[in-house]
Coordinates of C-alpha atoms in Angstrom, one line a residue:
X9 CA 108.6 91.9 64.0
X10 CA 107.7 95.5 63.9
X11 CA 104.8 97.6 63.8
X12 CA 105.2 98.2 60.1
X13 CA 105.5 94.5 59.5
X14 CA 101.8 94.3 61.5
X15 CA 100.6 97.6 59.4
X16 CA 99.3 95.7 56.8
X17 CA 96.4 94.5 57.8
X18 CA 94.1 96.0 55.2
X19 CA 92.2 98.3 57.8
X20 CA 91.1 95.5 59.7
X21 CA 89.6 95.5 63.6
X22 CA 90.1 93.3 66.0
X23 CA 86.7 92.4 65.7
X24 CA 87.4 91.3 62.1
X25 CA 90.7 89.5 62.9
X26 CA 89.9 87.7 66.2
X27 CA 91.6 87.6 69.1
X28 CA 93.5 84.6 68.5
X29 CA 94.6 85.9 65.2
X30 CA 95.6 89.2 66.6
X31 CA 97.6 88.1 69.7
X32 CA 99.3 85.6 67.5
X33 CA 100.6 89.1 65.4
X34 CA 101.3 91.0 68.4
X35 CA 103.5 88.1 69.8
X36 CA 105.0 86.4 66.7
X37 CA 108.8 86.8 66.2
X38 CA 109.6 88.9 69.6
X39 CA 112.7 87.2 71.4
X40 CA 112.5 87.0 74.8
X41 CA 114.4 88.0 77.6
X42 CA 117.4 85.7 79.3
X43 CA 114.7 85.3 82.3
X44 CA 112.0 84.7 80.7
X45 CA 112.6 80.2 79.8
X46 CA 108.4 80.5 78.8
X47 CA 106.8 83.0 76.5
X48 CA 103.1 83.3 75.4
X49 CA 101.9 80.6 73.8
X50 CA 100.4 78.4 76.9
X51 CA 98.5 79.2 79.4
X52 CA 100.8 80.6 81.3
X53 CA 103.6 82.1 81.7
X54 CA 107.8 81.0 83.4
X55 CA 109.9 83.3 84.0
X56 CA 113.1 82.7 86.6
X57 CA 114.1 84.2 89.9
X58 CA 117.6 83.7 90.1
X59 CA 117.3 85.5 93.0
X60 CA 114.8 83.5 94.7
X61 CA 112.7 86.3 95.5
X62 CA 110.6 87.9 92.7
X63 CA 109.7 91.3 93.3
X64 CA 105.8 92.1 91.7
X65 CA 104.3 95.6 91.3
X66 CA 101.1 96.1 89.2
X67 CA 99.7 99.3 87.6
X68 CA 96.7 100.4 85.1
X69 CA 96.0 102.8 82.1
X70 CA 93.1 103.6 81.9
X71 CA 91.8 105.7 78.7
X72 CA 91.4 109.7 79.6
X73 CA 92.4 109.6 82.9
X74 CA 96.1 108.1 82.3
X75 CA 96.2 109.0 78.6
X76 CA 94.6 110.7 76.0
X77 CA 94.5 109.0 72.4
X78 CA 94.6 112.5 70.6
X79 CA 98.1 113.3 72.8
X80 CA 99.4 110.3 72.5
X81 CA 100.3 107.7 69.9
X82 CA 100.0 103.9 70.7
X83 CA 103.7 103.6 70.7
X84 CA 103.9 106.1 73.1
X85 CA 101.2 104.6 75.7
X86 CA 103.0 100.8 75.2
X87 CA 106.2 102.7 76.6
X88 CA 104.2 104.8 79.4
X89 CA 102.8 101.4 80.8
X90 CA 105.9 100.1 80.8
X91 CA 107.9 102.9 82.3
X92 CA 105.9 103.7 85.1
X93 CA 105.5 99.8 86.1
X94 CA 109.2 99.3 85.9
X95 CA 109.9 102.2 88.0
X96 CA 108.3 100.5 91.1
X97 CA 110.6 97.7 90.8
X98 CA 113.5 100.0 91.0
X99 CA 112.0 101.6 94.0
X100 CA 112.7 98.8 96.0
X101 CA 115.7 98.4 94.5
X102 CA 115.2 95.7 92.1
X103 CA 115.9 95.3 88.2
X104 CA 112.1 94.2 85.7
X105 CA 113.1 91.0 83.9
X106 CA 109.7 90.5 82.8
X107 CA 106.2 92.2 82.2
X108 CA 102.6 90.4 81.5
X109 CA 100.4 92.9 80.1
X110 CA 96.6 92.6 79.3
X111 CA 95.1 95.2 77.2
X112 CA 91.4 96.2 76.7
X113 CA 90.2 97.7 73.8
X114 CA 86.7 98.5 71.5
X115 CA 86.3 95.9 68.8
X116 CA 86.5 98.8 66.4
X117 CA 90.0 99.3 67.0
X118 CA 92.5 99.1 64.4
X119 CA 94.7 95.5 64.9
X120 CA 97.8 97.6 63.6
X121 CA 97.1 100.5 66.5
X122 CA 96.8 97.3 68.9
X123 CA 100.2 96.6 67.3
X124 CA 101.8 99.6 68.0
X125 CA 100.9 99.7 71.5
X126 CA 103.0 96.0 71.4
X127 CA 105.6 97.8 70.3
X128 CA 105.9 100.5 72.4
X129 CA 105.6 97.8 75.3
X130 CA 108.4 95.9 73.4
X131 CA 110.3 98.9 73.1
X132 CA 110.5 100.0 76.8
X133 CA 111.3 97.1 77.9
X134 CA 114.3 96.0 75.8
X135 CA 115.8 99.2 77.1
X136 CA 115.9 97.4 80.5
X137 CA 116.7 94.1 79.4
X138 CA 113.5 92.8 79.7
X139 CA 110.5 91.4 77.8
X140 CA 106.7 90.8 77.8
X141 CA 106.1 87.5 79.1
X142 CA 102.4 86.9 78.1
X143 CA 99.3 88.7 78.7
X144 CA 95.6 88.9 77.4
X145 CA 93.6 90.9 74.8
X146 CA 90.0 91.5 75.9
X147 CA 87.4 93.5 74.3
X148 CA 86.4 96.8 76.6
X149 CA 84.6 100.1 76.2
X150 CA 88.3 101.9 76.0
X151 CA 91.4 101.2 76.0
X152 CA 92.7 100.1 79.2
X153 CA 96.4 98.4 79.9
X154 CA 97.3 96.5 83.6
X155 CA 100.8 96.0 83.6
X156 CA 102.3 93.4 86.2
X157 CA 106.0 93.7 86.3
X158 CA 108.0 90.8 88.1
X159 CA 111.7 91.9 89.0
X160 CA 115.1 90.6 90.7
X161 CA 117.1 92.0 93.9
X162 CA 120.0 90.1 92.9
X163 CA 121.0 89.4 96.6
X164 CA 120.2 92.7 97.3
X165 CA 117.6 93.1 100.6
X166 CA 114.4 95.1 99.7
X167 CA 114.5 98.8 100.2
X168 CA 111.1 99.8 102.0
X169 CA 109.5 102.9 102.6
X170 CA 109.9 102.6 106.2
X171 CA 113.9 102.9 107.2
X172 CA 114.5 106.6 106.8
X173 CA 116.5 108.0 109.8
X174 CA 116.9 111.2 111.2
X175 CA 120.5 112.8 110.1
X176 CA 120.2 111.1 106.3
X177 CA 120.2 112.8 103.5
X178 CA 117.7 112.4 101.2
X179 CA 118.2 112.5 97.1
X180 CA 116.9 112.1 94.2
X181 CA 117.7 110.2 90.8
X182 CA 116.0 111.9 87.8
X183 CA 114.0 115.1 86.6
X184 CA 111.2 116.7 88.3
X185 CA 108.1 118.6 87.1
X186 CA 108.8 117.8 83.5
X187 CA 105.8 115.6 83.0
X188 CA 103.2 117.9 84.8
X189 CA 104.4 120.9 82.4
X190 CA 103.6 118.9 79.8
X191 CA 100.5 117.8 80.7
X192 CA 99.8 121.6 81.0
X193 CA 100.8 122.7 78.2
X194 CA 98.8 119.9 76.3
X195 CA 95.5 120.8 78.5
X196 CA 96.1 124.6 77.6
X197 CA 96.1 123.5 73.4
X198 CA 99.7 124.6 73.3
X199 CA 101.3 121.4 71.6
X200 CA 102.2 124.1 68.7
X201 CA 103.9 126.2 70.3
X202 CA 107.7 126.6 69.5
X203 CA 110.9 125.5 72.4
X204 CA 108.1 123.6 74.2
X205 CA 108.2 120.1 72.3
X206 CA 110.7 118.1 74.8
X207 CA 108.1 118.7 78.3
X208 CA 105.1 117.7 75.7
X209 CA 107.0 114.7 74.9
X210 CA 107.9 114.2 79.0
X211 CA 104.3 113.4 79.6
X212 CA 103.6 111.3 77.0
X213 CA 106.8 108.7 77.5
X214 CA 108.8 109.3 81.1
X215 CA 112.3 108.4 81.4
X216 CA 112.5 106.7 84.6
X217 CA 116.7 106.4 85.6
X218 CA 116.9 102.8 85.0
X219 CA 119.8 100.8 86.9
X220 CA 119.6 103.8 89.8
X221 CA 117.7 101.8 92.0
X222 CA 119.9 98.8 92.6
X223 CA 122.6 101.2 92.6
X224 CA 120.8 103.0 95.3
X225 CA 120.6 99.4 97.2
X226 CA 124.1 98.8 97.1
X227 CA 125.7 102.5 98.2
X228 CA 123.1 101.4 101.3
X229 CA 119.9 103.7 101.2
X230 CA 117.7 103.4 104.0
X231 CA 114.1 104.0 102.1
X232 CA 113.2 104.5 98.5
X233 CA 110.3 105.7 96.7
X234 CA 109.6 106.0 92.7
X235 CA 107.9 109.5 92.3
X236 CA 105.0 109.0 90.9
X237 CA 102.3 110.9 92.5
X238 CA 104.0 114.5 93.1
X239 CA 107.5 114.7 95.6
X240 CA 106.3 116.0 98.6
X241 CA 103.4 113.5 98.1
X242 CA 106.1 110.4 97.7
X243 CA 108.5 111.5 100.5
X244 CA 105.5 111.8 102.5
X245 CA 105.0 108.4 102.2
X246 CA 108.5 107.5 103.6
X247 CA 108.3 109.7 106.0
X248 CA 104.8 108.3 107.2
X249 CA 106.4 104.9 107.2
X250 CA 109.7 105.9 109.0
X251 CA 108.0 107.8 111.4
X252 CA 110.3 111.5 110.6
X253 CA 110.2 114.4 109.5
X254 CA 111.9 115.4 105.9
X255 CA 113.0 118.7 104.9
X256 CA 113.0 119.8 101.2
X257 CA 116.2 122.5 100.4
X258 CA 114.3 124.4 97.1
X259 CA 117.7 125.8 96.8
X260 CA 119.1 122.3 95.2
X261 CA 115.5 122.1 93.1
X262 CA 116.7 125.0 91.4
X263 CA 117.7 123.0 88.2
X264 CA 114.1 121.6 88.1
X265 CA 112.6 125.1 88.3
X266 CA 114.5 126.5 85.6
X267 CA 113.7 123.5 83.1
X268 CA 110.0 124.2 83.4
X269 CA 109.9 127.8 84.1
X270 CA 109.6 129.1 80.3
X271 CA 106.4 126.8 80.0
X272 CA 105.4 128.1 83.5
X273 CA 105.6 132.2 83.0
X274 CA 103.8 131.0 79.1
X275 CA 100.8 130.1 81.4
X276 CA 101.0 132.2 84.1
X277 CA 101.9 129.4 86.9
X278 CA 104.5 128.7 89.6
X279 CA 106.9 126.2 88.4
X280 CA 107.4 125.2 92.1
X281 CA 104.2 123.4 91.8
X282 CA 105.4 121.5 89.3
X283 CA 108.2 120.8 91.0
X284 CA 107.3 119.8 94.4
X285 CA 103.8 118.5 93.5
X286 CA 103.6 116.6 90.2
X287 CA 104.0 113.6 89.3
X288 CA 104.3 110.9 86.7
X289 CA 108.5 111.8 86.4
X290 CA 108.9 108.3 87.5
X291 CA 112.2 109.1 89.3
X292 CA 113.5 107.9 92.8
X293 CA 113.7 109.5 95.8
X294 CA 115.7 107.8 98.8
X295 CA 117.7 108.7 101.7
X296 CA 120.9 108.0 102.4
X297 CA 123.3 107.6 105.6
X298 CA 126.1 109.5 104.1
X299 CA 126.4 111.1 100.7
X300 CA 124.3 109.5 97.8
X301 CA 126.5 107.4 95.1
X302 CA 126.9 109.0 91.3
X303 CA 124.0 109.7 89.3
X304 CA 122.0 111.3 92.6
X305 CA 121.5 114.6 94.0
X306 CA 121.2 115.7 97.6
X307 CA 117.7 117.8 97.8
X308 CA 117.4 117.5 101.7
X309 CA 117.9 115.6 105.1
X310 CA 115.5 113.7 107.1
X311 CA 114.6 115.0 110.5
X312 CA 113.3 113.8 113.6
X313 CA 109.3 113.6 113.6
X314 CA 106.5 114.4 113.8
X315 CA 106.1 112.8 110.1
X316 CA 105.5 115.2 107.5
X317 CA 107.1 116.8 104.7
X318 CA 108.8 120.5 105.2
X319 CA 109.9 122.5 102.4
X320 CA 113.1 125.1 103.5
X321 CA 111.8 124.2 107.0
X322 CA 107.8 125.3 106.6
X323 CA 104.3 123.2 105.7
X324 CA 104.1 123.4 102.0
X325 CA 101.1 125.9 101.2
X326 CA 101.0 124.7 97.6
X327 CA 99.7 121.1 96.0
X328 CA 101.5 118.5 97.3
X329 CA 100.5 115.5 94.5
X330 CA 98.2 113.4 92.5
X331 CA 95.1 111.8 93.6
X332 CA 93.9 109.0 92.2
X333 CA 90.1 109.5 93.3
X334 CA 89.9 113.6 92.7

């Protein structure tokens, strides 16, 4: 069922419909995912580890600091939640099979914008093969969505944060500094401006580079990260754990600079910024003893401690990332 089917709901609220009533729409006619042997529907939840191991991650939305409901459309935040949740799991290498999500919201909210969201979820994660497993619906001051997202190493071993070595190379699989330009340019009140619509939409629904982490696992990298809170802040985080230095080549970011540097100069900012410090891209960073497989670029090599992050072989004056508490 769609979100047009659940459109028609005569205007009503979730406070008019019930909770019972609405999750029974959100849920009804969905088809589940090969993994997932128990949908919603009891009181909980069964959904298979072939594997043996299940890999877990959980994130949150919360209204105005994660999203903006004048940006974004409810489709678009069910995707984001998704997105970012499923890129943890291929951080460590792993493939989602499954996603429970519970989803906060005023009583005066619209069941068929509670449906969309459900669809947006539903969207992103058929893209991976996946499904939404169960969840709850709960009644909050705004919208707020925890995602947990169960996943599958298929054999593989983990990949951690903590076995970078000095002499790999470290890569990345995805785009950089798209989503913080667009986050910019929505801030600044420049959603109408012309050749700028693509890094709007960046922020609003990532594109995480699904099937890159396992593929990561198997060509053998040594540590892996999803970028979520800003490069340098990420590969600081692996080199922190591995206990060595990294050192960023801007030279082979130059693809990334270029793709945000119209919006950049329209604003009068660095796009290197962008580049090296924001976040919400959702791709991977990992390193590598030898050359990274297809569908990676090489953007710098680990060195021997102390642990820090170096960019062309000096401290990086500029912002380094997100914080959650700032």
């Amino acid at each position: 069922m769609t979100g047009a089917d659940f459109g028609d709901d005569d205007g009503r609220t979730l406070a008019d419909a019930g909770e019972f009533v609405v999750i029974d729409r959100l849920v009804a006619g969905r088809t589940q995912a090969e993994a997932v042997m128990l949908g919603p529907g009891d009181d909980a939840a069964v959904v298979t580890a072939a594997d043996g191991r299940t890999v877990v991650s959980t994130d949150m939305l919360v209204q105005d600091r994660h999203f903006r409901l004048d940006w974004s459309s409810p489709h678009d935040i069910g995707r984001k939640a998704i997105a970012q949740n499923a890129a943890d799991i291929e951080a460590m290498g792993g493939r989602a099979t499954a996603f429970v999500v519970a989803f906060g919201a005023p009583s005066d909210t619209a069941v068929s914008a509670a449906a969309e969201v459900a669809d947006g979820l539903w969207d992103e994660a058929r893209r991976l093969g996946a499904s939404i497993a169960g969840g709850d619906l709960v009644r909050a001051p705004v919208w707020v969505i925890s995602v947990t997202a169960l996943g599958d190493l298929d054999g593989r071993e983990p990949v951690r944060r903590s076995g970078a070595r000095a002499g790999d190379t470290v890569a990345v699989s995805g785009e950089l500094g798209r989503s913080t330009a667009g986050f910019a340019l929505w801030e600044r009140g420049l959603e109408g401006q012309t050749g700028f619509g693509e890094l709007r939409q960046r922020h609003l629904t990532p594109r995480p580079p699904y099937g890159q982490g396992a593929l990561a696992a198997d060509a053998g990298a040594t540590a892996m990260t999803d970028v979520s809170d800003g490069l340098l802040a990420d590969l600081g985080h692996i080199a922190t754990a591995s206990g060595v230095g990294i050192d960023v080549d801007s030279k082979l970011l130059e693809d990334d600079r270029l793709a945000v540097a119209g919006a950049a100069a329209a604003m009068g900012e660095d796009p290197w910024e962008w580049v090296l410090g924001g976040g919400e891209d959702h791709a991977l960073a990992a390193t590598f003893p030898g050359p990274p497989p297809p569908g990676w670029r090489v953007i710098g090599r680990v060195v021997d401690g102390p642990a820090q992050v170096l960019v062309d072989g000096a401290t990086w004056a500029g912002n380094t990332g997100w914080q959650s508490f700032d």
